[in-house]
Amino acid sequence: MARPRIIKIFDTTLRDGEQTPGVALTPNDKLQIARQLDRLNVDIIEAGFPSVSAGEKEAVRLIARDKLNAEVCALARTRREDLDAALDCDVDSIHTFIATSDIHIKHKLRLTREEVLKRAVEAVEYVKEHGLTVEFSAEDATRTDLDFLRQVYCAVVEAGADRINIPDTVGIMTPKRMGWLVGEIAKVVKVPISVHCHNDLGMATANSLAGVEAGASQVHVTVNGLGERAGNAPLEEVVVALHSLYKEFKTRVNLKLIYETSRLVSQLTGVQVQPNKAIVGENAFVHESGVHAHGVIRMPLTYEPISPELVGRKTVIVAGKHAGIHGIKEKILELGFNPTDEQMKEILRQVKEFGDHGKQVTTTDLISIASIVCGQVPSEEKTVELKELAVVTGSNVIPTASVKLTIDGKDYVSSETGVGPVDAAIKAIRKLTDNLVNVRLKEYRLEALTGGSDAMAEVVVKVEDPEGRIVSARAANSDIVRASVEAMINGINRLLFVKKREKQANRG
Ligand code: KIV
Ligand code: ZN
């Protein structure tokens, strides 16, 4: 069998990806992402569009001078000032574009086809005169008259273009049509062909793959599918599909770094990845239903198309109302418990009851259930205890709280101010417990259990540690501040308990 063809990955996270509404990266953020893309081993990094701002130009220059292995590319319209701005950045290549569809030519550019053709050719010649690699895009190619599109691509190749790119700018192609178009262009153009598919109708990955099947040797992608409107073809989907669904294609991407790259991009852009997103979504390798969990435990590929380790992830089995005894038992054993069959049935019953009330059963909940059923009550594990609490509040004073805590048998005191007495008390607790576990209060809910001014207040908190463990805890007291403080301390104790359990499970 012939050796697999290497498909080049042109990553445009830092250019088209940054055009995601609401995203603006600083030059240092962009440099950090570029370095990660380089570790990921993409072939080309489109670092930005230098003519848009001074900061953008600085970022592209910073990346171009960072001695990365990848080719660093800058985007430019066919205008001289754009091309000069890109040339100024010391990049390896310039990606220049002009729209070729009649709708763009008439309404946006207000030019004639002849003028568009002339500008495209002149831009390519200009970049070649400066000795750089040039990639040419006919913007809105997929809505362009085919004869004109052929004419434009042939003319730019004649002028020296090293690669041509076919953008499906508004994401209107189907795989069949994309394959056909790439085939038509490949008949007349003898330089490498690239595809750039937008995801407006959710077809970007399928259309990109169809382009490759028809002869394209390069694909434009973005991490997490970021990009204008519904985004671009996601790097993780295109790359993993090329590796796992085809024998005849490969990329140079280091698949193991895909998840870590996705997390970094999400963190720096502030764009959360949807939980059910392919490959990188939180649920992509999570199994809840009993049938699935059972299958995955016996043979992971029963319900996983690829091994999660391939992309730097792990299989996760969660507890919920669809859970079965095998999945829950696996988790319970992992957490260091050793229940009898009877205890296991009771744990499963309680998990399903939780689920029937619409609740997601977290690892912490599972630890709580298992601890009680197996006779190891986590509430006995109190590393932190409240000894004293005093608050000062009123209309003309800054709310202040003082707390005395016993931590591992030793007393500690702290005072803090806040926007209110609860805020002040929670800050004082955090000050004392930060060394132990640095918690963030993720959610705070106050519920009155009974009516009247002496109502019992029930406070429910969700706290999170820096590794992302989340636990819920509650406390009830007729004093709201006291209830809040106790709930917070319960949350801290639970987190410490969960961490300890996890450590034991890892050791065992
Ligand atoms: O979608 C598009 O047409 C583009 C071009 C600049 C290639 O991003
Ligand atoms: Zn685009």
Coordinates of C-alpha atoms and ligand atoms in Angstrom, one line a residue, residues 15-16 75 95 97 137 139 165 167 169 196 198, ligand 1:
R15 CA -6.2 35.3 12.9
D16 CA -9.6 33.9 11.9
L75 CA -2.7 37.9 6.4
H95 CA -1.5 35.0 2.8
F97 CA -6.8 37.6 -0.4
S137 CA -7.2 33.1 -1.3
E139 CA -12.5 35.1 -0.7
N165 CA -6.6 28.4 -0.9
P167 CA -12.4 29.5 1.2
T169 CA -16.4 31.9 3.4
H196 CA -10.7 27.0 4.4
H198 CA -16.5 27.9 7.8
Ligands
KIV1 O1 -13.3 33.1 5.3 C1 -12.5 33.7 4.5 O2 -12.8 33.8 3.3 C2 -11.2 34.2 5.0 C3 -10.3 34.7 4.0 C4 -9.5 35.8 4.6 C5 -9.4 33.6 3.5 O3 -11.0 34.1 6.2

